[in-house]
Short mmCIF file of C-alpha atoms in Angstrom, two decimals:
data_model
loop_
_atom_site.label_atom_id
_atom_site.label_comp_id
_atom_site.label_asym_id
_atom_site.label_seq_id
_atom_site.Cartn_x
_atom_site.Cartn_y
_atom_site.Cartn_z
CA UNK R 1 0.23 2.26 -23.58
CA UNK R 2 -1.34 -1.16 -22.59
CA UNK R 3 -0.77 -1.03 -19.00
CA UNK R 4 -4.30 -1.81 -18.11
CA UNK R 5 -3.20 -1.97 -14.51
CA UNK R 6 -7.08 -2.05 -13.60
CA UNK R 7 -7.44 -5.36 -15.55
CA UNK R 8 -5.07 -7.17 -13.44
CA UNK R 9 -7.48 -8.77 -11.26
CA UNK R 10 -10.19 -9.68 -14.11
CA UNK R 11 -8.69 -13.08 -15.06
CA UNK R 12 -8.61 -14.55 -11.50
CA UNK R 13 -12.09 -13.01 -10.33
CA UNK R 14 -14.33 -12.53 -12.98
CA UNK R 15 -15.34 -16.26 -13.32
CA UNK R 16 -17.24 -15.66 -10.25
CA UNK R 17 -19.56 -13.11 -11.78
CA UNK R 18 -19.79 -15.25 -14.85
CA UNK R 19 -20.98 -17.78 -12.56
CA UNK R 20 -23.63 -15.76 -10.97
CA UNK R 21 -25.13 -14.12 -13.90
CA UNK R 22 -25.05 -17.59 -16.37
CA UNK R 23 -27.45 -19.31 -13.71
CA UNK R 24 -24.99 -21.80 -13.05
CA UNK R 25 -25.93 -21.94 -9.65
CA UNK R 26 -29.90 -23.06 -10.27
CA UNK R 27 -31.60 -25.25 -8.16
CA UNK R 28 -31.00 -28.22 -10.00
CA UNK R 29 -27.09 -27.53 -10.03
CA UNK R 30 -27.24 -26.95 -6.06
CA UNK R 31 -28.97 -30.24 -5.45
CA UNK R 32 -26.22 -31.96 -7.21
CA UNK R 33 -23.60 -30.08 -5.22
CA UNK R 34 -24.98 -30.66 -2.08
CA UNK R 35 -28.68 -30.21 -1.95
CA UNK R 36 -30.68 -27.34 -0.44
CA UNK R 37 -28.05 -26.67 1.91
CA UNK R 38 -25.70 -25.49 -0.90
CA UNK R 39 -28.45 -23.57 -2.41
CA UNK R 40 -29.55 -21.89 1.09
CA UNK R 41 -25.92 -21.07 1.77
CA UNK R 42 -25.34 -19.61 -1.80
CA UNK R 43 -28.72 -17.21 -1.58
CA UNK R 44 -27.74 -16.23 1.99
CA UNK R 45 -24.66 -14.55 0.54
CA UNK R 46 -22.45 -15.27 3.57
CA UNK R 47 -18.91 -13.87 3.06
CA UNK R 48 -15.57 -14.41 4.97
CA UNK R 49 -12.72 -12.58 4.23
CA UNK R 50 -14.23 -10.72 1.89
CA UNK R 51 -12.81 -9.30 -1.49
CA UNK R 52 -14.41 -7.44 -4.49
CA UNK R 53 -15.63 -10.17 -6.49
CA UNK R 54 -17.77 -11.49 -3.42
CA UNK R 55 -19.05 -7.96 -2.95
CA UNK R 56 -20.54 -7.89 -6.48
CA UNK R 57 -21.99 -11.02 -6.18
CA UNK R 58 -23.97 -10.14 -3.44
CA UNK R 59 -25.00 -6.87 -5.12
CA UNK R 60 -26.09 -8.84 -8.24
CA UNK R 61 -28.23 -11.18 -6.17
CA UNK R 62 -29.67 -8.74 -4.17
CA UNK R 63 -30.68 -6.40 -7.13
CA UNK R 64 -32.53 -9.65 -8.42
CA UNK R 65 -34.08 -10.59 -5.07
CA UNK R 66 -34.75 -7.27 -3.10
CA UNK R 67 -34.69 -4.23 -5.47
CA UNK R 68 -38.28 -2.83 -6.14
CA UNK R 69 -39.57 -3.81 -3.04
CA UNK R 70 -40.86 -2.00 0.26
CA UNK R 71 -39.65 -3.33 3.50
CA UNK R 72 -40.23 -2.85 7.06
CA UNK R 73 -36.77 -1.87 8.47
CA UNK R 74 -35.86 -2.21 12.16
CA UNK R 75 -32.44 -2.61 14.04
CA UNK R 76 -32.64 -5.57 16.41
CA UNK R 77 -29.61 -4.48 18.44
CA UNK R 78 -30.12 -0.50 18.17
CA UNK R 79 -27.05 0.18 16.57
CA UNK R 80 -28.77 1.36 13.29
CA UNK R 81 -31.96 2.52 14.64
CA UNK R 82 -31.88 6.06 12.75
CA UNK R 83 -31.11 4.40 9.74
CA UNK R 84 -33.49 1.94 9.82
CA UNK R 85 -35.95 4.60 10.71
CA UNK R 86 -34.84 6.58 7.45
CA UNK R 87 -35.40 3.65 5.00
CA UNK R 88 -38.66 1.82 6.48
CA UNK R 89 -41.31 1.73 4.32
CA UNK R 90 -39.17 3.39 1.30
CA UNK R 91 -38.79 1.22 -2.09
CA UNK R 92 -35.42 -0.50 -2.39
CA UNK R 93 -34.29 1.45 -5.51
CA UNK R 94 -30.63 0.08 -6.25
CA UNK R 95 -27.52 -1.61 -5.25
CA UNK R 96 -24.08 -0.86 -5.90
CA UNK R 97 -20.81 -2.40 -5.43
CA UNK R 98 -17.49 -0.18 -5.52
CA UNK R 99 -14.62 -2.24 -4.28
CA UNK R 100 -15.49 -4.26 -0.76
CA UNK R 101 -18.29 -1.77 -0.36
CA UNK R 102 -22.11 -1.72 -0.86
CA UNK R 103 -24.04 1.25 -1.37
CA UNK R 104 -27.81 0.52 -1.21
CA UNK R 105 -30.51 3.40 -2.14
CA UNK R 106 -33.98 3.62 -0.72
CA UNK R 107 -36.69 5.87 -1.79
CA UNK R 108 -38.27 7.51 -4.78
CA UNK R 109 -36.18 10.65 -6.24
CA UNK R 110 -39.53 12.15 -7.76
CA UNK R 111 -40.74 12.52 -4.00
CA UNK R 112 -37.71 13.08 -2.12
CA UNK R 113 -33.89 12.50 -2.07
CA UNK R 114 -32.83 8.93 -2.06
CA UNK R 115 -31.24 7.52 1.18
CA UNK R 116 -27.91 5.80 0.77
CA UNK R 117 -26.90 2.87 3.13
CA UNK R 118 -23.07 1.97 3.15
CA UNK R 119 -22.09 -1.40 3.96
CA UNK R 120 -18.79 -2.72 4.62
CA UNK R 121 -18.49 -6.41 5.70
CA UNK R 122 -14.98 -6.36 7.38
CA UNK R 123 -13.84 -10.05 8.14
CA UNK R 124 -17.08 -11.73 8.71
CA UNK R 125 -20.28 -9.56 7.97
CA UNK R 126 -23.23 -10.97 6.21
CA UNK R 127 -26.14 -9.81 4.18
CA UNK R 128 -28.33 -12.67 4.02
CA UNK R 129 -31.73 -13.00 2.44
CA UNK R 130 -34.22 -15.87 3.48
CA UNK R 131 -37.83 -16.92 2.35
CA UNK R 132 -39.97 -17.89 5.39
CA UNK R 133 -42.39 -19.66 3.07
CA UNK R 134 -39.51 -22.29 2.12
CA UNK R 135 -37.07 -22.44 5.00
CA UNK R 136 -36.46 -21.21 8.52
CA UNK R 137 -35.34 -17.84 9.43
CA UNK R 138 -32.19 -17.78 11.97
CA UNK R 139 -32.70 -16.03 14.98
CA UNK R 140 -32.10 -12.23 15.35
CA UNK R 141 -29.27 -11.63 17.50
CA UNK R 142 -30.23 -8.41 19.78
CA UNK R 143 -26.33 -8.60 21.08
CA UNK R 144 -24.49 -5.28 20.86
CA UNK R 145 -21.30 -6.89 19.47
CA UNK R 146 -21.89 -9.02 16.42
CA UNK R 147 -25.91 -8.77 16.64
CA UNK R 148 -28.20 -7.78 13.94
CA UNK R 149 -28.24 -4.14 12.87
CA UNK R 150 -30.82 -4.05 10.18
CA UNK R 151 -33.77 -6.33 9.70
CA UNK R 152 -35.76 -5.60 6.57
CA UNK R 153 -38.96 -7.63 6.53
CA UNK R 154 -41.31 -7.78 3.31
CA UNK R 155 -44.84 -8.78 2.80
CA UNK R 156 -44.07 -11.55 0.68
CA UNK R 157 -41.65 -13.35 3.30
CA UNK R 158 -38.81 -12.30 2.56
CA UNK R 159 -36.58 -11.44 5.19
CA UNK R 160 -33.27 -9.76 5.08
CA UNK R 161 -30.41 -9.76 7.80
CA UNK R 162 -27.42 -7.45 7.73
CA UNK R 163 -24.54 -7.81 10.36
CA UNK R 164 -21.66 -5.70 9.08
CA UNK R 165 -18.53 -4.10 10.43
CA UNK R 166 -19.53 -0.87 8.84
CA UNK R 167 -23.56 0.50 8.42
CA UNK R 168 -24.17 3.67 7.94
CA UNK R 169 -26.82 6.03 6.30
CA UNK R 170 -27.12 9.29 4.56
CA UNK R 171 -27.94 11.06 1.52
CA UNK R 172 -26.28 10.74 -1.93
CA UNK R 173 -23.55 13.03 -0.89
CA UNK R 174 -22.46 9.93 1.28
CA UNK R 175 -21.76 7.74 -2.04
CA UNK R 176 -20.01 10.24 -3.42
CA UNK R 177 -17.75 10.87 -0.73
CA UNK R 178 -16.99 7.48 -0.09
CA UNK R 179 -16.66 6.85 -4.02
CA UNK R 180 -14.09 9.67 -4.29
CA UNK R 181 -11.83 8.30 -1.70
CA UNK R 182 -11.64 4.91 -3.19
CA UNK R 183 -9.74 3.70 -6.03
CA UNK R 184 -10.77 2.18 -9.53
CA UNK R 185 -12.98 -0.96 -9.29
CA UNK R 186 -11.86 -3.62 -12.12
CA UNK R 187 -15.41 -4.98 -12.01
CA UNK R 188 -17.02 -1.76 -12.90
CA UNK R 189 -17.99 -0.40 -16.31
CA UNK R 190 -16.99 2.86 -15.36
CA UNK R 191 -13.45 2.19 -14.21
CA UNK R 192 -10.72 4.90 -15.36
CA UNK R 193 -7.80 2.65 -16.71
CA UNK R 194 -5.83 6.13 -17.47
CA UNK R 195 -6.51 8.08 -14.10
CA UNK R 196 -5.00 4.71 -12.40
CA UNK R 197 -2.36 4.22 -14.65
CA UNK R 198 -1.07 8.11 -14.02
CA UNK R 199 -1.50 7.21 -10.45
CA UNK R 200 0.40 4.08 -10.25
CA UNK R 201 2.97 5.80 -12.46
CA UNK R 202 3.64 8.32 -9.77
CA UNK R 203 3.81 5.99 -6.86
CA UNK R 204 7.07 4.61 -5.32
CA UNK R 205 5.32 1.70 -3.24
CA UNK R 206 5.79 -1.98 -3.94
CA UNK R 207 3.38 -3.60 -6.50
CA UNK R 208 1.92 -5.64 -3.57
CA UNK R 209 1.15 -2.48 -1.32
CA UNK R 210 -0.43 -0.83 -4.41
CA UNK R 211 -2.57 -3.88 -5.07
CA UNK R 212 -3.71 -3.79 -1.48
CA UNK R 213 -4.46 -0.05 -1.22
CA UNK R 214 -8.17 0.62 -2.02
CA UNK R 215 -7.47 4.07 -3.05
CA UNK R 216 -5.66 2.80 -6.08
CA UNK R 217 -7.29 -0.37 -6.43
CA UNK R 218 -10.70 -0.98 -5.04
CA UNK R 219 -11.45 -4.75 -4.24
CA UNK R 220 -8.60 -6.80 -4.20
CA UNK R 221 -7.27 -8.19 -0.83
CA UNK R 222 -4.57 -10.51 0.54
CA UNK R 223 -6.16 -13.51 -1.32
CA UNK R 224 -5.58 -12.05 -4.62
CA UNK R 225 -2.32 -9.98 -3.78
CA UNK R 226 -0.77 -13.40 -2.62
CA UNK R 227 -1.80 -15.32 -5.62
CA UNK R 228 -0.71 -12.28 -8.13
CA UNK R 229 2.63 -11.59 -6.54
CA UNK R 230 3.46 -15.64 -6.37
CA UNK R 231 2.60 -16.16 -9.87
CA UNK R 232 4.03 -12.86 -11.74
CA UNK R 233 7.07 -12.72 -8.91
CA UNK R 234 7.73 -9.16 -9.06
CA UNK R 235 10.64 -7.62 -7.33
CA UNK R 236 9.77 -6.48 -3.80
CA UNK R 237 11.47 -3.13 -3.67
CA UNK R 238 9.16 -0.06 -4.35
CA UNK R 239 8.56 0.73 -7.96
CA UNK R 240 10.48 3.41 -9.71
CA UNK R 241 11.34 3.81 -13.50
CA UNK R 242 14.71 2.45 -12.96
CA UNK R 243 13.32 -1.32 -11.68
CA UNK R 244 11.56 -3.68 -13.44
CA UNK R 245 8.44 -3.87 -11.38
CA UNK R 246 6.65 -1.79 -13.92
CA UNK R 247 7.93 -3.77 -16.68
CA UNK R 248 6.49 -6.99 -14.98
CA UNK R 249 3.21 -5.61 -14.31
CA UNK R 250 2.87 -4.48 -18.03
CA UNK R 251 3.82 -7.74 -19.38
CA UNK R 252 1.02 -9.43 -17.19
CA UNK R 253 -1.37 -7.20 -18.04
CA UNK R 254 -0.77 -7.69 -21.87
CA UNK R 255 -1.47 -11.39 -21.25
CA UNK R 256 -4.65 -10.52 -19.54
#
C-alpha cells in the first residue's frame, strides 16, 4: 500500500529546506539578489501566511544562530513576563518545528527540567534575529497588541525579537500535549505514515478539508491546499470507499 499521504506535501515545499541547508542564501548570493536588504530580510525570518516549510526554515536558522547561547530575556510589552523570567540566563538548548508550531527549549537537563516555549506565528508573527555589530536593531514595540512579547539579548550583540499570536511556556509536558494534538508533519523524520493512513482511511471529510486539518497533516495551509487540489482535481465530495478521491490521492503520491 503506497498511500504515503504524508509525502504529498514534499514535492512542492521541500526545496525551501534544501535551499536553506545547502547554503544557497550565502552573502554572495544575497548581494546578487538585492544586496544587504535581501540578506537581512532572509536572516530575520519574517513570515507572512506561514505554512510548515517556513517554520522549519526558521527552526533550522535559529538552531544555527541561537542554540547553545544564554540570553537575557525580557518581555517589553509585558505579555510574556513570566515566560521571560523562566528562561532568563538559561542556555538555549534546542528548537523544534512541528507543522506551523515552534518549540524552543531552555535550560540544562542535568540541573533542572527544561523550559519549553511554544510559538505559533498566526497570520503575521515574526521571530527575528539581528546582530547589533553590523545592523540597526528595530525599535522594540511596547504596545499590548502587536508589540514585542519576547526580547532575547546576547553579549555578542545578537538580538532576537519575538512577536507572535501564541507565545506560552511550560515544562516538557507542554510539548508532549501539543505534539499529541497535532498530526503528522511530512518534513519531520519521525512522521508516521501508517498512522496517518489509518486515520485518513476512516475519515469522511473532503481531501481539501483533510489537508487543512492540522490533526491530520501538520503544516500545510491554504496555499498548499489550493495548489494541490488545483493540480490533482479531486472530486469535491467527502472521501468514501466508493468514490475516486482516495484513488486520486494514492496516484498522486505514487508519482511523488
